[in-house]
PDB file of C-alpha atoms in Angstrom:
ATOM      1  CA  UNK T   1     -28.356   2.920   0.390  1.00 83.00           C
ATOM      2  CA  UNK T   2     -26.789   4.576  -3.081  1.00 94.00           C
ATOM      3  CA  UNK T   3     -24.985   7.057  -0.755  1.00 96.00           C
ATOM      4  CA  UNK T   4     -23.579   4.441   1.213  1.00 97.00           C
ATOM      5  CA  UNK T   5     -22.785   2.141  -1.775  1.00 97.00           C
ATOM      6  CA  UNK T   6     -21.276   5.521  -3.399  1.00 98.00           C
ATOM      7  CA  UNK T   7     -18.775   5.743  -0.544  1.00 98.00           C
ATOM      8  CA  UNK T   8     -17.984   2.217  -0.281  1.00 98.00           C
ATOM      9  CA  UNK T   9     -16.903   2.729  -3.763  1.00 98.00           C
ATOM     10  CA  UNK T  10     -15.323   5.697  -4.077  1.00 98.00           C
ATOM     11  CA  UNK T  11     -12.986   5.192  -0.918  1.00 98.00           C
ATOM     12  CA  UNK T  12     -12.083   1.581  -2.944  1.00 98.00           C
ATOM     13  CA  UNK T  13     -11.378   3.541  -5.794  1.00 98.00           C
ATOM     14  CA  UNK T  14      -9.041   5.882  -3.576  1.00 98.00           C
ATOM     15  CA  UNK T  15      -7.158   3.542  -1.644  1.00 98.00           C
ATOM     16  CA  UNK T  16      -6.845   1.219  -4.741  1.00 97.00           C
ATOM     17  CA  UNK T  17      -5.459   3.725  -6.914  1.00 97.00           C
ATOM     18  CA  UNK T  18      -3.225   5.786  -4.355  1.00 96.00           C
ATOM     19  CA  UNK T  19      -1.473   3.145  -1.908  1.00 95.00           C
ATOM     20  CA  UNK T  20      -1.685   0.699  -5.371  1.00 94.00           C
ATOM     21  CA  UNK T  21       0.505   3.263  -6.926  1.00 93.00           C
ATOM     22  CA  UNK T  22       2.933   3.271  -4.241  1.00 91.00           C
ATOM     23  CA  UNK T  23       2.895  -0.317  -3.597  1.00 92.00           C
ATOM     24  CA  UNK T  24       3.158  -1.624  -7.604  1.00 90.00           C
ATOM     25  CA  UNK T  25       4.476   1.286  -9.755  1.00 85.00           C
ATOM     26  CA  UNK T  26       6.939   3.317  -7.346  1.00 73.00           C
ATOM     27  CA  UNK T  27       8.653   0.083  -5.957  1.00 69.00           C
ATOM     28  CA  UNK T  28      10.003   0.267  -9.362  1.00 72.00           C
ATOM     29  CA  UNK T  29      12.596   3.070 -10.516  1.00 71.00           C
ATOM     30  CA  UNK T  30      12.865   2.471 -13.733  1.00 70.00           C
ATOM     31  CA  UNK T  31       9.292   3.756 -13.965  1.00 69.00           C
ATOM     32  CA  UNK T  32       9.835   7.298 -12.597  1.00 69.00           C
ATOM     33  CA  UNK T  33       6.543   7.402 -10.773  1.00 84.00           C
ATOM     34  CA  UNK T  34       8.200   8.547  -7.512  1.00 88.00           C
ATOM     35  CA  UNK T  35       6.296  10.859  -4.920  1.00 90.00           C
ATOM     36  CA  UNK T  36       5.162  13.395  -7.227  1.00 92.00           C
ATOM     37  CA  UNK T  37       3.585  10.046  -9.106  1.00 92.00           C
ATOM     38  CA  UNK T  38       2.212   8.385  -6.031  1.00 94.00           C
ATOM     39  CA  UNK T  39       1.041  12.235  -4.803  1.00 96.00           C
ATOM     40  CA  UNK T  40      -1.229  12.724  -7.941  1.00 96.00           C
ATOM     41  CA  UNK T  41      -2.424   8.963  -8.114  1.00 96.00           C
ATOM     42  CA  UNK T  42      -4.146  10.180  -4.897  1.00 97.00           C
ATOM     43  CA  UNK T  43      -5.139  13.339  -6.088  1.00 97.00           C
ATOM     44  CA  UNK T  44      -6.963  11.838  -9.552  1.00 97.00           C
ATOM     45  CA  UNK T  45      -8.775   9.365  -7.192  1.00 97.00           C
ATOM     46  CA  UNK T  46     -10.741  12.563  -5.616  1.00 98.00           C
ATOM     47  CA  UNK T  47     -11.112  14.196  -8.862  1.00 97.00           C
ATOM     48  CA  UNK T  48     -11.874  11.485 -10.566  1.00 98.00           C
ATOM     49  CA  UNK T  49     -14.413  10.275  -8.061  1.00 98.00           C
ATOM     50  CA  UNK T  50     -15.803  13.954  -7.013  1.00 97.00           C
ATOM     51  CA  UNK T  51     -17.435  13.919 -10.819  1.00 97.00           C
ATOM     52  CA  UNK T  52     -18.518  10.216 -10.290  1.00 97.00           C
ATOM     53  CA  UNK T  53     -20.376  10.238  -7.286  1.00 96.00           C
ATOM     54  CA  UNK T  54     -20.432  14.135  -6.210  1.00 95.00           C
ATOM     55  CA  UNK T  55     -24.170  13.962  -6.809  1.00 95.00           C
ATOM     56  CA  UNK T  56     -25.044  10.899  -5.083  1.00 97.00           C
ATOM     57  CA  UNK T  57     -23.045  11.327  -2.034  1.00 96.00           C
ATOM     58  CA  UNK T  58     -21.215  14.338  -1.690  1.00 94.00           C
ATOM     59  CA  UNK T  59     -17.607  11.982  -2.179  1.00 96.00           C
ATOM     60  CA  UNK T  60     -15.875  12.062   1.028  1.00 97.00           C
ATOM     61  CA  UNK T  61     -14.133   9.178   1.042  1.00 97.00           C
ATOM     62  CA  UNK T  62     -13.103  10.161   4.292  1.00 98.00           C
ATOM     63  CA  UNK T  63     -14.398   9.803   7.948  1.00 98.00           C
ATOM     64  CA  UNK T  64     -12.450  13.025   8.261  1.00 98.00           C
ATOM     65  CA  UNK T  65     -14.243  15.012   5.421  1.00 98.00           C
ATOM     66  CA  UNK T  66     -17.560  13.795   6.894  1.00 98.00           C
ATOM     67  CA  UNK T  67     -16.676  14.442  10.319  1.00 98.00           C
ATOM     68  CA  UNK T  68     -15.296  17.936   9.558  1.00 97.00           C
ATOM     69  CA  UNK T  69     -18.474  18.345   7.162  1.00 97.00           C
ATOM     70  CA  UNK T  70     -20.361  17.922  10.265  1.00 97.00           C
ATOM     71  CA  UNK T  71     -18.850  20.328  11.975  1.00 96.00           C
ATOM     72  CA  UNK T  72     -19.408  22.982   9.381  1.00 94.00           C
ATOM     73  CA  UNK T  73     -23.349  22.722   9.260  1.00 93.00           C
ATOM     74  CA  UNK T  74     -22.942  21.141   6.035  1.00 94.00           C
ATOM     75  CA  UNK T  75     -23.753  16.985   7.059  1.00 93.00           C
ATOM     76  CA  UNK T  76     -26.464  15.303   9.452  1.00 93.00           C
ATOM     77  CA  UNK T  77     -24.927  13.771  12.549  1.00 94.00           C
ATOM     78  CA  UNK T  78     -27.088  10.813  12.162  1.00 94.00           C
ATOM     79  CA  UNK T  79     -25.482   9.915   8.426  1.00 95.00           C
ATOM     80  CA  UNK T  80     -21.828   9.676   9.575  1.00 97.00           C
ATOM     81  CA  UNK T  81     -21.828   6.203  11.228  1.00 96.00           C
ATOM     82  CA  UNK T  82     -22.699   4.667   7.847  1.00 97.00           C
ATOM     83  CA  UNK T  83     -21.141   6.914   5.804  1.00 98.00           C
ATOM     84  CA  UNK T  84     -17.810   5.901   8.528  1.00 98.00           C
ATOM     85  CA  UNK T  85     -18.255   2.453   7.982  1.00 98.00           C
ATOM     86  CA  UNK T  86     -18.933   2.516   4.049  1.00 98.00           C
ATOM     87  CA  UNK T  87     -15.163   4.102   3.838  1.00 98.00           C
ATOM     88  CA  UNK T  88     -13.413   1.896   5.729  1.00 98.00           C
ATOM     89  CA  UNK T  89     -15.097  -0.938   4.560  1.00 98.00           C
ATOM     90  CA  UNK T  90     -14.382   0.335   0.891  1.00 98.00           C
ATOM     91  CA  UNK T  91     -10.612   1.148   1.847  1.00 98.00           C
ATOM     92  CA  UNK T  92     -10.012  -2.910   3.298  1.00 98.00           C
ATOM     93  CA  UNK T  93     -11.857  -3.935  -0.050  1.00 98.00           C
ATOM     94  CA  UNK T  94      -9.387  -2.136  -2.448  1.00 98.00           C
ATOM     95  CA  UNK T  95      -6.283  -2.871   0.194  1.00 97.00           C
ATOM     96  CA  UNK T  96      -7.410  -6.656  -0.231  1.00 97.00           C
ATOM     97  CA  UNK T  97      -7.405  -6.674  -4.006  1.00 97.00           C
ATOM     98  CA  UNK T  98      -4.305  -4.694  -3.593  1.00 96.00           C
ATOM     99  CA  UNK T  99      -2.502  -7.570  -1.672  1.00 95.00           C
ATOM    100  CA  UNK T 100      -3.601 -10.259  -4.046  1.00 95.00           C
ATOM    101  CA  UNK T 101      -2.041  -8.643  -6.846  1.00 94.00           C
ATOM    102  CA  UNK T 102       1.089  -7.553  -5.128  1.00 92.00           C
ATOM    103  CA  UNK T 103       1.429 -10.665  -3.607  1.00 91.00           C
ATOM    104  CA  UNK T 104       1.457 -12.792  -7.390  1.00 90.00           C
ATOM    105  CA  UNK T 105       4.902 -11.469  -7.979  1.00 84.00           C
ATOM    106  CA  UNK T 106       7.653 -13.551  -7.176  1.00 84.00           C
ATOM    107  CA  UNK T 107       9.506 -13.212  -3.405  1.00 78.00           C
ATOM    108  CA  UNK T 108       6.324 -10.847  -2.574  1.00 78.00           C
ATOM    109  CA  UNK T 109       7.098  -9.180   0.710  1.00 78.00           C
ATOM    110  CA  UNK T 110       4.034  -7.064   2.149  1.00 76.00           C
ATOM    111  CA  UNK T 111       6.584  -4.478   4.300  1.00 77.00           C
ATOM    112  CA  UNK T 112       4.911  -1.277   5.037  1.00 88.00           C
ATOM    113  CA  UNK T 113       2.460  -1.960   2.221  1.00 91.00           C
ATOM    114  CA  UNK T 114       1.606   1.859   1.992  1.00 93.00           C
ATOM    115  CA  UNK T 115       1.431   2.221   6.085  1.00 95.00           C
ATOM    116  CA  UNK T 116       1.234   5.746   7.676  1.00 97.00           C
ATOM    117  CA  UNK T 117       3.732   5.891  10.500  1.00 97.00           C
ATOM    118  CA  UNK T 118       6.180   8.123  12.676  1.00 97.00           C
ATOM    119  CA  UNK T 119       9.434   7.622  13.895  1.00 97.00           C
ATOM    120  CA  UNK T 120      11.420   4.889  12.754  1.00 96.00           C
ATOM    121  CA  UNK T 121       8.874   4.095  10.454  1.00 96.00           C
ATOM    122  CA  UNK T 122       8.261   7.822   8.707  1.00 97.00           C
ATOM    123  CA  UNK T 123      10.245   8.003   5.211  1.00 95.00           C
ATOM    124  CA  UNK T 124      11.773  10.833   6.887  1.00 96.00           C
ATOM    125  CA  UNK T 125      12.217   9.667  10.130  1.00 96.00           C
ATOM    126  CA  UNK T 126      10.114  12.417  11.748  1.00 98.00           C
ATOM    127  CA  UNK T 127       9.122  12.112  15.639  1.00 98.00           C
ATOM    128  CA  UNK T 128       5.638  11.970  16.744  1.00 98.00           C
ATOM    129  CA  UNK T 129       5.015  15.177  17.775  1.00 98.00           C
ATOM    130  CA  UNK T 130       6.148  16.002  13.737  1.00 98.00           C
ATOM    131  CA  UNK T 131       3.576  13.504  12.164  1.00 98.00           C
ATOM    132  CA  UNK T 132       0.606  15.236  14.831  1.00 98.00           C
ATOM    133  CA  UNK T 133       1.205  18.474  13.798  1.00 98.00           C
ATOM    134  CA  UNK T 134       1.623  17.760   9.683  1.00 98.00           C
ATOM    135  CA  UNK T 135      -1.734  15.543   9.884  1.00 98.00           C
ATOM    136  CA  UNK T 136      -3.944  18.084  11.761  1.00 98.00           C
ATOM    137  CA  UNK T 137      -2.832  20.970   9.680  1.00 98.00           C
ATOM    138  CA  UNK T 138      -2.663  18.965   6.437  1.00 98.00           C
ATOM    139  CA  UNK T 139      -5.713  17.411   6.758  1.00 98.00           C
ATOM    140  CA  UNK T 140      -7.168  20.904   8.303  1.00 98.00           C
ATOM    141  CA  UNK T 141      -5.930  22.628   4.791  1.00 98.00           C
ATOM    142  CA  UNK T 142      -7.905  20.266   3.231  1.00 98.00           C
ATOM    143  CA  UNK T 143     -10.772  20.347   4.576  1.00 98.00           C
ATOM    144  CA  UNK T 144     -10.946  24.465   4.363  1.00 97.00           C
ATOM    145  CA  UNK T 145     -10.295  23.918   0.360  1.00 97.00           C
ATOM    146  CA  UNK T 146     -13.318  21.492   0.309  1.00 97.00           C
ATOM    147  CA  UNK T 147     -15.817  24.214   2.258  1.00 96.00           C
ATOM    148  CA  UNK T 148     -14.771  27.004   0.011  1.00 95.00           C
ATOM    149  CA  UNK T 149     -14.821  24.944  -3.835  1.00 96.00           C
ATOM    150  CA  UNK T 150     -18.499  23.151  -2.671  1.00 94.00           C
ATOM    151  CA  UNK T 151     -19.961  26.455  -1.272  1.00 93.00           C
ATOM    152  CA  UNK T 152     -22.725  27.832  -3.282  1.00 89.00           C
ATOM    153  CA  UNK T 153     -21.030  30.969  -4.336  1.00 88.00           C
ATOM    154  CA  UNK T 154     -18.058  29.465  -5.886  1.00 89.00           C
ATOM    155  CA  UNK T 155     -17.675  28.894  -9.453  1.00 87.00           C
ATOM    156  CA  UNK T 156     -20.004  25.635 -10.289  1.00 86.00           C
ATOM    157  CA  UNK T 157     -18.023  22.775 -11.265  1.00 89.00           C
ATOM    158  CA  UNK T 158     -14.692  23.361 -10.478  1.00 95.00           C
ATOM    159  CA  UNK T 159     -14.546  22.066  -7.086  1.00 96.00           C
ATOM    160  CA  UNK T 160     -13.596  18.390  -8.159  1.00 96.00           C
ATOM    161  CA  UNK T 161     -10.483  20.072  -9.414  1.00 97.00           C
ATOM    162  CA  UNK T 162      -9.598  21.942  -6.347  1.00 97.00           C
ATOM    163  CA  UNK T 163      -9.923  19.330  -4.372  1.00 97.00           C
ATOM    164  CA  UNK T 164      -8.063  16.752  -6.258  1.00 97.00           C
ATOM    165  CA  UNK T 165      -5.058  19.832  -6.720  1.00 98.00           C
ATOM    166  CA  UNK T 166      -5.402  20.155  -3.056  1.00 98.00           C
ATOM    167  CA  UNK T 167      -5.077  16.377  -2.129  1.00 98.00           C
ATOM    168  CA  UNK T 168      -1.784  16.257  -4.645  1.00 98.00           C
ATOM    169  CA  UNK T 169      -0.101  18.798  -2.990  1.00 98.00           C
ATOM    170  CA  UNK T 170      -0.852  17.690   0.507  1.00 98.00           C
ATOM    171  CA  UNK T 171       1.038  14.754  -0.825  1.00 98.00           C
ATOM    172  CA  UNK T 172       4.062  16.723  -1.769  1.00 97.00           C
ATOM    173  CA  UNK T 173       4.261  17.981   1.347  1.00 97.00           C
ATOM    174  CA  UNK T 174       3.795  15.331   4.025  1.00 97.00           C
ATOM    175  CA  UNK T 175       4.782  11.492   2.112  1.00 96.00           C
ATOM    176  CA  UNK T 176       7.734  12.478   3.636  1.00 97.00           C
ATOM    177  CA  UNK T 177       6.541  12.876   7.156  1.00 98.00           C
ATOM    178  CA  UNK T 178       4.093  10.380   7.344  1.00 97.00           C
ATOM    179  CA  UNK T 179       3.793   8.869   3.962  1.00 97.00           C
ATOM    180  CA  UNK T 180       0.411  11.235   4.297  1.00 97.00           C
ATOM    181  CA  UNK T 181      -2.942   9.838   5.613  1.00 97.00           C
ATOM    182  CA  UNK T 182      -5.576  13.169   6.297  1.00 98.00           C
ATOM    183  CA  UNK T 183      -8.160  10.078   5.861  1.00 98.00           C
ATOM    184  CA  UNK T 184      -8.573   7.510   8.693  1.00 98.00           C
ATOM    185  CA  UNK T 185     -10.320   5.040   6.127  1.00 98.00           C
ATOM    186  CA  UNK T 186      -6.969   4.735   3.815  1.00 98.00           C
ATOM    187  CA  UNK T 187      -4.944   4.290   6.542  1.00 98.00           C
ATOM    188  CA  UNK T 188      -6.621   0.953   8.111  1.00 98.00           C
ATOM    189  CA  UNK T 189      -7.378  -0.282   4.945  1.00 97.00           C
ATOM    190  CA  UNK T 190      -3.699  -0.873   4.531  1.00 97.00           C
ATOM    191  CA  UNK T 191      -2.361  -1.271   8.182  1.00 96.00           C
ATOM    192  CA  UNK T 192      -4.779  -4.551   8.489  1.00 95.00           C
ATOM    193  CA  UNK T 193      -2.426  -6.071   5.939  1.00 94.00           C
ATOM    194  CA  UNK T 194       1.372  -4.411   7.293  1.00 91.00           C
ATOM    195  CA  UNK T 195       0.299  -5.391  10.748  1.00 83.00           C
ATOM    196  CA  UNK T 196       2.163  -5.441  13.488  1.00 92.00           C
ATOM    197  CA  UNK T 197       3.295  -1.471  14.271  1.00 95.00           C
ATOM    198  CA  UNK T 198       1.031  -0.229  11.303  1.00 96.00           C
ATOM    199  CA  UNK T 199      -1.741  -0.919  13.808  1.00 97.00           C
ATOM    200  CA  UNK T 200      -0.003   0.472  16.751  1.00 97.00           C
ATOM    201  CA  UNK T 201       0.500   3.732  15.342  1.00 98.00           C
ATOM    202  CA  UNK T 202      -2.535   3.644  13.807  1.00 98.00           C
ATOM    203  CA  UNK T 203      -4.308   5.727  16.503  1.00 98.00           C
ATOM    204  CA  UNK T 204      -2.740   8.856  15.397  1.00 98.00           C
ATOM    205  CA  UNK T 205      -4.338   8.519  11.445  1.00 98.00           C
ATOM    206  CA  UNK T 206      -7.437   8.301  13.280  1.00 98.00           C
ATOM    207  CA  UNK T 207      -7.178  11.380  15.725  1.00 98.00           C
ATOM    208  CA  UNK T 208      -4.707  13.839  14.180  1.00 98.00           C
ATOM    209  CA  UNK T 209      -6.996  13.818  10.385  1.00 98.00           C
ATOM    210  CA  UNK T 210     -10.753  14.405  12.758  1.00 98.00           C
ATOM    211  CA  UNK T 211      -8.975  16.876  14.639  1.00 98.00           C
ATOM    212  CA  UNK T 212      -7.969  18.369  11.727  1.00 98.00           C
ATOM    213  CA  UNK T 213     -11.026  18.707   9.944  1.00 98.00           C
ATOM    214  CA  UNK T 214     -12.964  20.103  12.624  1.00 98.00           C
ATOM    215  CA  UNK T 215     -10.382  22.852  13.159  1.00 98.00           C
ATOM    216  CA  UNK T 216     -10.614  23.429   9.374  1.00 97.00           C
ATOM    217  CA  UNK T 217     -14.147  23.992   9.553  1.00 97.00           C
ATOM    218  CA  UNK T 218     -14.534  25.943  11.969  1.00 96.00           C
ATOM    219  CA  UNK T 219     -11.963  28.247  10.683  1.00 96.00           C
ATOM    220  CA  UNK T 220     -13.508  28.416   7.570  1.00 96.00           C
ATOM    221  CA  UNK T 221     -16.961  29.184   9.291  1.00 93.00           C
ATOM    222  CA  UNK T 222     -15.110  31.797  10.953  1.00 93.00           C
ATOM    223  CA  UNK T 223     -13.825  33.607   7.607  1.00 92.00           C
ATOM    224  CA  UNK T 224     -17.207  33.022   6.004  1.00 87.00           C
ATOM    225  CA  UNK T 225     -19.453  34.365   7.866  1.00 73.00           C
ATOM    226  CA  UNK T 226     -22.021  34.554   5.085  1.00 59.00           C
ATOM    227  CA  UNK T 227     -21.969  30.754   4.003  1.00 53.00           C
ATOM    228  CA  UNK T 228     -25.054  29.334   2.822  1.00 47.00           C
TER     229      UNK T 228
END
């Protein structure tokens, strides 16, 4: 149950601190948190967490990252229902907290409260077909950076650090597209609360980040052949 618990609180800690960043600090200018803000909120969640709970439950935070764990030989098929569950249970905890304090400020309009979407509702405007395409190989980037800074012959504590890099600059890249998911878990936590189209789209944060990670891993398998 401390693995389980471990997710459930780490994936809190992630949605709380990333979509709370976009939805209270960078609806607010004057601040200057902007994307690259909102992009390392999300990164320091991972780091921040990998040191936390790294030992008790590997920190995936992700159904993605266990999924394409599972795919790599490196997770047991019959832990990722629970682990599943533990993140997106964790993610609608933090979004809920999240909405009670956005909601005490005065004319409080939820909006896209942090959504992932396409089309008329990426920052961008990007089609469908865009959002697939930057989610798979986003979240398939990711998941290669998280084989190679855990395996055994990389340098020992560093990975946390890679990762959380890795997650920032994902961020960079895609807010634009999609306002960046790669994690099925952060994306429903906040599209229960937007409603409406946030949970019509929300079947592509769900297939484009697994499909993702298990192309990931098996590339990375591929390159490796000599992982442990």
């Amino acid at each position: 149950m401390n693995k389980y618990a471990a997710e459930f609180v780490g994936t809190f800690w992630l949605v709380l601190g990333g979509c709370g960043s976009a939805v209270l600090a960078a609806a607010f200018p004057e601040l200057g948190i902007g994307l690259a803000g909102v992009s390392l909120a999300f990164g320091l969640t991972v780091l921040t967490m990998a040191y936390a709970i790294g030992h008790i439950s590997g920190c995936h935070l992700n159904p993605a990252v266990s999924i394409g764990l599972f795919a790599a030989g490196r997770f047991e098929r019959r832990e990722l229902p629970v682990y599943i569950a533990a993140q997106v249970l964790g993610g609608i905890a933090a979004a809920s907290v999240l909405y009670l304090i956005a909601s005490g400020q005065p004319d409080f309009v939820p909006g896209d409260f942090a959504s992932n979407g396409y089309g008329e509702h990426s920052p961008g405007g990007y089609s469908l077909l865009s959002a697939l395409v930057c989610e798979i190989v986003m979240t398939a980037i990711f998941l290669f950076v998280i084989l190679g800074a855990t395996s055994r012959k990389a340098p020992p504590g560093f990975a946390p650090i890679a990762i959380g890099l890795c997650l920032t600059l994902i961020h960079l890249i895609s807010i634009p597209v999609t306002n960046t998911s790669v994690n099925p878990a952060r994306s429903t936590a906040v599209a229960v609360f937007a409603g409406d189209w946030a949970l019509t789209q929300l079947w592509l944060f769900w297939v484009a980040p697994i499909v993702g990670g298990i192309l990931g891993a098996l590339v990375y398998k591929a390159i490796d052949k000599e992982q442990e």
